[in-house]
Short mmCIF file of C-alpha atoms and ligand atoms in Angstrom, two decimals:
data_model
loop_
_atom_site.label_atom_id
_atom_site.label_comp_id
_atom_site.label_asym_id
_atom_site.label_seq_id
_atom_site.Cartn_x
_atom_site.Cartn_y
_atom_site.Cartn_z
CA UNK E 14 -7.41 -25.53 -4.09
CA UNK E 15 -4.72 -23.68 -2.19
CA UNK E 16 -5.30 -22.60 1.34
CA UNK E 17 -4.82 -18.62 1.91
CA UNK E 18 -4.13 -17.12 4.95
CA UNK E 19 -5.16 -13.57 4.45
CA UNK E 20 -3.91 -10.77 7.24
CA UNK E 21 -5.27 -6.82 7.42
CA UNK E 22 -8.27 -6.37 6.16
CA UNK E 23 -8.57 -1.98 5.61
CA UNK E 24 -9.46 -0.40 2.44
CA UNK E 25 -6.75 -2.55 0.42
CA UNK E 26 -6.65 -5.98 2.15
CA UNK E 27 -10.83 -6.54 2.05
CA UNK E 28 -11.04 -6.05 -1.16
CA UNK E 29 -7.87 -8.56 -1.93
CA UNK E 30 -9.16 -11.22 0.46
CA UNK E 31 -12.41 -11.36 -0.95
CA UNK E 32 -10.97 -12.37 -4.25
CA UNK E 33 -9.95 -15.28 -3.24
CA UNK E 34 -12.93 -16.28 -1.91
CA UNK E 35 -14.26 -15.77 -5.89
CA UNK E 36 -11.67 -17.98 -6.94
CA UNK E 37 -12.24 -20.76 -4.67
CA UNK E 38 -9.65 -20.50 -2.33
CA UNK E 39 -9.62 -21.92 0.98
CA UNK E 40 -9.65 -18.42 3.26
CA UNK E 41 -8.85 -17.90 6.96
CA UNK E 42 -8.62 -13.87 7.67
CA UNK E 43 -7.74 -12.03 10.79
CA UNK E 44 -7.80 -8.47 11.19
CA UNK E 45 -6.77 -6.24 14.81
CA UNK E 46 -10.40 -4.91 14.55
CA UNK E 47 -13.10 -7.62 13.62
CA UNK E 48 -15.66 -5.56 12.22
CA UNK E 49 -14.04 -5.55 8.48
CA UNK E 50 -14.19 -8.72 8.32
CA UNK E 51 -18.03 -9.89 8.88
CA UNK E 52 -19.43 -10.01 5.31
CA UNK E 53 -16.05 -12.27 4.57
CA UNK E 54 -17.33 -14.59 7.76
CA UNK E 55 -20.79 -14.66 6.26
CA UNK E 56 -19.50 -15.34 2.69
CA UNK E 57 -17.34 -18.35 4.22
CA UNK E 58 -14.13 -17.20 5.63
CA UNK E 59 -13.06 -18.90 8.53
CA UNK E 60 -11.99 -16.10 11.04
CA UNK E 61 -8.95 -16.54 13.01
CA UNK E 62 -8.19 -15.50 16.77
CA UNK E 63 -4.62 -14.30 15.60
CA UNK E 64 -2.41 -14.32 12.49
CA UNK E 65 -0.71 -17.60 14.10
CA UNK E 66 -4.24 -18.93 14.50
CA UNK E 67 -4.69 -17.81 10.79
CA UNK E 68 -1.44 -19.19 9.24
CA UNK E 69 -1.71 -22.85 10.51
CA UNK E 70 -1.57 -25.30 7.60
CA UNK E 71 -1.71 -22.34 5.27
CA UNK E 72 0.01 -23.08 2.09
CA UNK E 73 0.50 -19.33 1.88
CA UNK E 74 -0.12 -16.17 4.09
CA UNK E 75 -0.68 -13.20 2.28
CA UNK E 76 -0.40 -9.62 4.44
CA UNK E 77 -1.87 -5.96 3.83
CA UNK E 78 -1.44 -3.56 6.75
CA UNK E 79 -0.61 -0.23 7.37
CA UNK E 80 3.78 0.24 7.89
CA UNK E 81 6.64 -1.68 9.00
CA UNK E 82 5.35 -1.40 13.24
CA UNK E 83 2.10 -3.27 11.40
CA UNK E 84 4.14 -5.78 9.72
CA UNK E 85 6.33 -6.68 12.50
CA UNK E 86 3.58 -7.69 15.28
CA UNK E 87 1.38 -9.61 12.36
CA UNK E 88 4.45 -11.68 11.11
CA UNK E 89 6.70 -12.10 13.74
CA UNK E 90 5.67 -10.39 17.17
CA UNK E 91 3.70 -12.38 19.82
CA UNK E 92 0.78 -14.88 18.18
CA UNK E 93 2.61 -13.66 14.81
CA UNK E 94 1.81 -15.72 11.31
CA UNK E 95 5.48 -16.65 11.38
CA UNK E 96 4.90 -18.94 14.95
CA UNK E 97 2.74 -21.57 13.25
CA UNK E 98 4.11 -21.75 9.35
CA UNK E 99 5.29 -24.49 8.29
CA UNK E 100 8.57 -24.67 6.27
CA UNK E 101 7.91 -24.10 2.46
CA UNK E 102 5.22 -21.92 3.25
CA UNK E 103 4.77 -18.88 1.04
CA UNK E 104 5.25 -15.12 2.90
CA UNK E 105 4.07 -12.76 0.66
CA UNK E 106 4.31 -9.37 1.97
CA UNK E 107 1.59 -7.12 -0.15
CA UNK E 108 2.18 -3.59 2.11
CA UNK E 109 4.27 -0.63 1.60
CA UNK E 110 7.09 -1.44 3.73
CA UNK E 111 10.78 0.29 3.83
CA UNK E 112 13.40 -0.99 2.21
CA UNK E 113 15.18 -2.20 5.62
CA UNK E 114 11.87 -3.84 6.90
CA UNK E 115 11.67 -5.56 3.57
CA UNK E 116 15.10 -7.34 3.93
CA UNK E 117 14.89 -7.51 8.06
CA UNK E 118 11.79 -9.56 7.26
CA UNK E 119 12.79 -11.59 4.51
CA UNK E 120 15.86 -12.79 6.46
CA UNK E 121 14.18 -13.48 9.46
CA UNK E 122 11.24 -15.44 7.72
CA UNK E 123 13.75 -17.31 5.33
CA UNK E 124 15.83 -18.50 8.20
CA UNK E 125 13.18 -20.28 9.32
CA UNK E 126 12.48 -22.15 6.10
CA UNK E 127 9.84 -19.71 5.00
CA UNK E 128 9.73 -18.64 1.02
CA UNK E 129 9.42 -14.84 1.07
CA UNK E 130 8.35 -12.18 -1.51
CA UNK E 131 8.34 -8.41 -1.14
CA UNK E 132 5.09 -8.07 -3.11
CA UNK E 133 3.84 -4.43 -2.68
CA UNK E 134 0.90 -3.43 -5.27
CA UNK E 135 -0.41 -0.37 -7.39
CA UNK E 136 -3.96 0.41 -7.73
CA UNK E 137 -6.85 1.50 -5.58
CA UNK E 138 -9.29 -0.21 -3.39
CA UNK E 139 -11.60 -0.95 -5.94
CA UNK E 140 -9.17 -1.95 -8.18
CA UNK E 141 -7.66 -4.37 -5.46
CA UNK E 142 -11.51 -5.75 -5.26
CA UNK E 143 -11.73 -6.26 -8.75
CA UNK E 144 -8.54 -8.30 -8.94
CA UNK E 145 -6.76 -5.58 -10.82
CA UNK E 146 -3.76 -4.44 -8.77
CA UNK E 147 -0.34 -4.67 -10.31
CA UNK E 148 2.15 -6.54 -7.97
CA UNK E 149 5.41 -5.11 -8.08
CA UNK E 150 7.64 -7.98 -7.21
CA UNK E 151 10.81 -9.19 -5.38
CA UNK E 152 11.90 -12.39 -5.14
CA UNK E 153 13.94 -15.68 -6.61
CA UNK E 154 12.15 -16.49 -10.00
CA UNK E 155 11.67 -19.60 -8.83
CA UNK E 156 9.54 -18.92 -5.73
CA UNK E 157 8.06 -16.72 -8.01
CA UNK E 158 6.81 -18.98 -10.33
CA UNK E 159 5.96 -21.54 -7.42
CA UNK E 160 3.53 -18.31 -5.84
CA UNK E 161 2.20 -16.97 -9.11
CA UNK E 162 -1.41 -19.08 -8.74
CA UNK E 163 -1.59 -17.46 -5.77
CA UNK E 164 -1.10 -14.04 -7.60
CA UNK E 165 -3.17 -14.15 -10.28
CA UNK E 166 -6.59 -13.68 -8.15
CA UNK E 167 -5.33 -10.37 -7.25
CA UNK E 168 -3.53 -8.80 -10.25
CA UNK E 169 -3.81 -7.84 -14.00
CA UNK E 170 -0.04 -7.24 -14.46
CA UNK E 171 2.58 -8.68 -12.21
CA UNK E 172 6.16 -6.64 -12.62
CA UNK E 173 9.27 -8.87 -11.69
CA UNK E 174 12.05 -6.58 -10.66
CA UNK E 175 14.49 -8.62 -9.13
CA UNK E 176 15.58 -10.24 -6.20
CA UNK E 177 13.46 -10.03 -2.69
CA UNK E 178 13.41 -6.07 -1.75
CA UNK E 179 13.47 -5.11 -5.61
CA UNK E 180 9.95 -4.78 -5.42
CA UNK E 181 9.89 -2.69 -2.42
CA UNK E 182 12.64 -0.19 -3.85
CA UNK E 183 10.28 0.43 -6.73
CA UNK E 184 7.27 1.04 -5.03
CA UNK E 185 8.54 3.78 -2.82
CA UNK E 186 10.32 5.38 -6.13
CA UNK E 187 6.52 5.22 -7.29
CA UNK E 188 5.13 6.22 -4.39
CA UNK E 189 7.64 9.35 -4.12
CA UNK E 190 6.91 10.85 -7.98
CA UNK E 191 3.26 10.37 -6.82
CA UNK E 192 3.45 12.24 -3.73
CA UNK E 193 5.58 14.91 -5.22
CA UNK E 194 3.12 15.18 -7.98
CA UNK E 195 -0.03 15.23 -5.77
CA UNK E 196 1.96 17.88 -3.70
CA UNK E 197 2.63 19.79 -6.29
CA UNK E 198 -0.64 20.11 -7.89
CA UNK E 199 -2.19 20.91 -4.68
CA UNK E 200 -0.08 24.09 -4.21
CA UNK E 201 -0.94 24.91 -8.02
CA UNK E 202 -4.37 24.89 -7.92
CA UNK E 203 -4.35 26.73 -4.28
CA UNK E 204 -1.97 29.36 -6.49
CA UNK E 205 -4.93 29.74 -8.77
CA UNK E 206 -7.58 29.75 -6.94
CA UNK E 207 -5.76 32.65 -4.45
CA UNK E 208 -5.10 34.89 -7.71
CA UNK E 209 -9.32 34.79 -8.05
CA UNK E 210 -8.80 32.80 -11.98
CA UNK E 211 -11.70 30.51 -13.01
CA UNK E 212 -11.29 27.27 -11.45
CA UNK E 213 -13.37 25.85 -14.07
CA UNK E 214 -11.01 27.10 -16.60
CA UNK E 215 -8.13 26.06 -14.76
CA UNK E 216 -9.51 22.43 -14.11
CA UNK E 217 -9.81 22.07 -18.35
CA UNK E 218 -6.41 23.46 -18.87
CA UNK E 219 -4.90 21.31 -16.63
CA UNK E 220 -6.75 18.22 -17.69
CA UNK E 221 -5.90 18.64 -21.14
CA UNK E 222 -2.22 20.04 -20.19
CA UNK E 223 1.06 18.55 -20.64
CA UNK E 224 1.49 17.83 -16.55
CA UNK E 225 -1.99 15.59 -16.75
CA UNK E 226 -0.59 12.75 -15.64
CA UNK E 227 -3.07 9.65 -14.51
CA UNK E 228 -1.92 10.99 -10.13
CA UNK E 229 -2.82 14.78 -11.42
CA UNK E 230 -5.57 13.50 -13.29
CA UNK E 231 -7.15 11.28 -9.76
CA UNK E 232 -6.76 14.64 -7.62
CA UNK E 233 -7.89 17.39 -10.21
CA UNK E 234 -10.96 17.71 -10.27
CA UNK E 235 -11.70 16.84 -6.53
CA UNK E 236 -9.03 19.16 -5.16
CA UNK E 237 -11.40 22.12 -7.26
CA UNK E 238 -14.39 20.75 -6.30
CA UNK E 239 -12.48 20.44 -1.81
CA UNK E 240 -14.40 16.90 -2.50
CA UNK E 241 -12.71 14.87 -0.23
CA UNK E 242 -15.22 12.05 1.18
CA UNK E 243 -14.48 8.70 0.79
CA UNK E 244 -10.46 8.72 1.35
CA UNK E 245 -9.21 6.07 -0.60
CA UNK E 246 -5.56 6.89 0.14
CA UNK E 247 -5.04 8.75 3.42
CA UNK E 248 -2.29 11.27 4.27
CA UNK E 249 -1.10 9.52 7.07
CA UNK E 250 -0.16 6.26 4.39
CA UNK E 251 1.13 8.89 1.40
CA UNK E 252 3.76 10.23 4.44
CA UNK E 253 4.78 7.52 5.49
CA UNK E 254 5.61 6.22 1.97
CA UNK E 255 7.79 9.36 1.41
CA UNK E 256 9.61 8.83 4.25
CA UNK E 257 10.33 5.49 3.52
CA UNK E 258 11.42 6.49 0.08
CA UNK E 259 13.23 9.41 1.56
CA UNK E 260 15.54 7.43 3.65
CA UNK E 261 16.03 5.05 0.37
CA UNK E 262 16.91 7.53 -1.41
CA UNK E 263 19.89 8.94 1.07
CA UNK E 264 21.09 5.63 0.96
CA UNK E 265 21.23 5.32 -3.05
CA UNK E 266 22.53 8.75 -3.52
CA UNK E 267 24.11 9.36 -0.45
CA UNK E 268 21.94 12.73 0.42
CA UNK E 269 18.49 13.35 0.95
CA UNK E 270 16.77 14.38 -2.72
CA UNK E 271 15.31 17.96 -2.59
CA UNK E 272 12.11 17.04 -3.65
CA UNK E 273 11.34 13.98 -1.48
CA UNK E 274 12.39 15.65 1.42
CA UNK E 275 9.94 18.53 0.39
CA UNK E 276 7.22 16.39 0.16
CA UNK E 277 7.84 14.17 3.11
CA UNK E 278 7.43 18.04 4.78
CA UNK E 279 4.11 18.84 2.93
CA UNK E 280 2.45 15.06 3.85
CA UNK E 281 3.97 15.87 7.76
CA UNK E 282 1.68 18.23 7.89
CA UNK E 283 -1.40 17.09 5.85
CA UNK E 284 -0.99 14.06 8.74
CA UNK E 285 -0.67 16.27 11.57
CA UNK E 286 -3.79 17.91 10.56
CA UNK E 287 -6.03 15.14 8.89
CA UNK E 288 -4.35 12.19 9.18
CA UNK E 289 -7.12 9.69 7.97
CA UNK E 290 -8.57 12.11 5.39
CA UNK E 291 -8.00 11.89 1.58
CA UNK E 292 -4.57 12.80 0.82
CA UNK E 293 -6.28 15.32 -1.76
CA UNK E 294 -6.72 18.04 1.18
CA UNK E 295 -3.48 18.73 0.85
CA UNK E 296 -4.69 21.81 -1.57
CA UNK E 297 -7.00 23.03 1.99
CA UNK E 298 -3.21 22.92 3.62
CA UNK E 299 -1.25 24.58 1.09
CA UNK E 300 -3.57 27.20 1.20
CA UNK E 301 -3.49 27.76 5.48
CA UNK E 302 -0.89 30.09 6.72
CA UNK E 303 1.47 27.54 8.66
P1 NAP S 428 -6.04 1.03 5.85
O1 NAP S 428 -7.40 1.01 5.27
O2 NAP S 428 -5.68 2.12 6.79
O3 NAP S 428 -5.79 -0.39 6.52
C1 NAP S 428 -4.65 -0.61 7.32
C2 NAP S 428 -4.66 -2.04 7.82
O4 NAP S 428 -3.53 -2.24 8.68
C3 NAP S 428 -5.91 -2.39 8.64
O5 NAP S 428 -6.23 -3.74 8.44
C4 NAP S 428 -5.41 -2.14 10.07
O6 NAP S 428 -6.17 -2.82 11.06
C5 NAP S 428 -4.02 -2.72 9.95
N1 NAP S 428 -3.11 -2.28 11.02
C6 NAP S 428 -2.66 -1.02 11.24
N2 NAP S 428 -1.83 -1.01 12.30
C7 NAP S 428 -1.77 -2.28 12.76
C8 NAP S 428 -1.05 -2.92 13.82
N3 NAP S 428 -0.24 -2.23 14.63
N4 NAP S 428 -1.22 -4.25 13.98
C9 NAP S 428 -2.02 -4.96 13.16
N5 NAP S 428 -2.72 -4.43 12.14
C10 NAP S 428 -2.58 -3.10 11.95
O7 NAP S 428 -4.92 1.10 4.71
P2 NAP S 428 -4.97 0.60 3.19
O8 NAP S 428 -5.31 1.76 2.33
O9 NAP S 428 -5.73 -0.68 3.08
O10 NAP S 428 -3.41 0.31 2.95
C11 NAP S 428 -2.81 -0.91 3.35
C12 NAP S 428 -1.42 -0.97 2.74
O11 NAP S 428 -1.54 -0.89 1.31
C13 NAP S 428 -0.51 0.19 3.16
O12 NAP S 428 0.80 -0.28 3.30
C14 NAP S 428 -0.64 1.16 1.98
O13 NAP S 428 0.49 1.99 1.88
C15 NAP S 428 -0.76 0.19 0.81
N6 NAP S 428 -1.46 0.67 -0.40
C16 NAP S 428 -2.62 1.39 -0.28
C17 NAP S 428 -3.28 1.80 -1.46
C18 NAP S 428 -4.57 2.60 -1.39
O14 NAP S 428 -4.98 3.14 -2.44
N7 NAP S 428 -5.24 2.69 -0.28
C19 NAP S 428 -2.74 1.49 -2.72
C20 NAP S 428 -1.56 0.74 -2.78
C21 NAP S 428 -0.93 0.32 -1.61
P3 NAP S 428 -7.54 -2.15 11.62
O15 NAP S 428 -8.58 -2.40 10.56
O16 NAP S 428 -7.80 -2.85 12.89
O17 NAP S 428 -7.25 -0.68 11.79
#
């Protein structure tokens, strides 16, 4: 069986190492804070001193951390997985990076005979623990095929979209329809709630509405409720997504779109006030006289 190196071990990245460990794999994790990763010792992970320490004789290291600073210092700054692979390894990048990082990365790891994919994933935390993420894909189909055993532990569906950074440039279009929508329900239901209607009412038209779509439906019910415990995507990880997508977008259409750049404005503040808190507080914001 195929030995993982598995890097970043928050909400996402614990819940995708541990499936390896159900399928069998060979496992060496390191995360910047070692608490996460106990229960993964005690279940037979081999814990690492670094992501070097992690990647050596890897036959593929596998990443999930927070943004492209994140990415950087665990690939390729100082004790960096990059330092100890060997060439043919498989880099497969699993965060929500920009588009830039994406190809600054894949060059850099390539030139030094590494075989990179931009692999970024839907799904939540328990979904990524189950083994039921989608991987959104960029690479050669080739290395593709060559990483997909290393795939399936993690995913139900696996979307090829084209070359390396492909997969990246749809995630933050995802990610940028999803924070728009989130943003847009929140000031919707603060609109309601401020004109003194019956949130219960409201909560059944909107679920059975025409805008219910599966992001409306997540945030619904707990935005009525102002039932945020147990963050599962924060607002400090939803703005930096829409900034990423923001500046893709002014390079695709040569302007900033009006709606991204609205919501990259909304999440700016949702993470100036609770940055680690459930993005769905962004209805508590809306709400606040700026
Ligand atoms: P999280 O719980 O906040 O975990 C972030 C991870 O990044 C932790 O392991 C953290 O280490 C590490 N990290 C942060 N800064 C670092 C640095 N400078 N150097 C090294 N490690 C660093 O976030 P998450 O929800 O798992 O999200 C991880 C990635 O998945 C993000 O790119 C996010 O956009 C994406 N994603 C999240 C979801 C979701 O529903 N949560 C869904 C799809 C994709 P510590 O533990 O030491 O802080």
């Amino acid at each position: 069986m195929a030995r993982v190196a598995f890097i970043g071990l928050g909400r996402m990245g614990h819940g995708m190492a541990g499936r390896y460990l159900d399928a069998g794999f060979t496992l060496s994790i390191w995360n910047r804070s070692k608490a996460k990763a106990e229960d993964l010792i005690a279940r037979g992970a081999r814990w690492s001193t670094s992501p070097e320490d992690a990647a050596i004789d890897a036959d593929a290291v596998v990443t999930m951390v927070a943004d492209d600073e994140a990415s950087r210092a665990v690939w390729l700054g100082a004790n960096g997985a990059a330092a100890t692979m060997k060439a043919g390894t498989l880099a497969i990048e699993c965060s929500t990076v920009s588009y830039d990082h994406a190809l600054h990365l894949s060059r850099e790891l390539q030139s030094r005979s590494l075989i990179y994919l931009d692999c970024p994933v839907t799904g939540l935390p328990e979904a990524a623990a189950q083994g039921k993420l989608n991987l959104l894909v960029g690479a050669n189909a080739a290395d593709l095929e060559m990483a997909r055993p290393l795939l399936d532990p993690l995913a139900t569906t696996v979307r090829h979209f084209g070359e390396v950074g492909a997969g990246t440039v749809y995630k933050l279009i995802n990610n940028l329809m999803g924070a728009i929508q989130i943003a847009g329900l929140a000031e919707g239901l603060a609109m309601a709630e401020r004109a003194g209607l019956d949130m219960k009412l409201v909560l059944e038209a909107v679920e059975l509405g025409v805008t219910a779509s599966p992001q409306v439906l997540r945030h619904a019910r707990r935005m009525v409720a102002h039932d945020f415990a147990g963050a599962t995507f924060t607002a400090a990880l939803r703005h930096k997504d829409a900034a990423y997508a923001v500046a893709l977008a002014e390079w695709l259409l040569h302007e900033a779109p009006l709606m991204g750049r609205a919501a990259v404005a909304s999440y700016d503040r949702a993470k100036a006030v609770a940055p680690d808190d459930d993005e769905a507080r962004m209805i508590e914001l809306v709400s606040r006289p700026a």
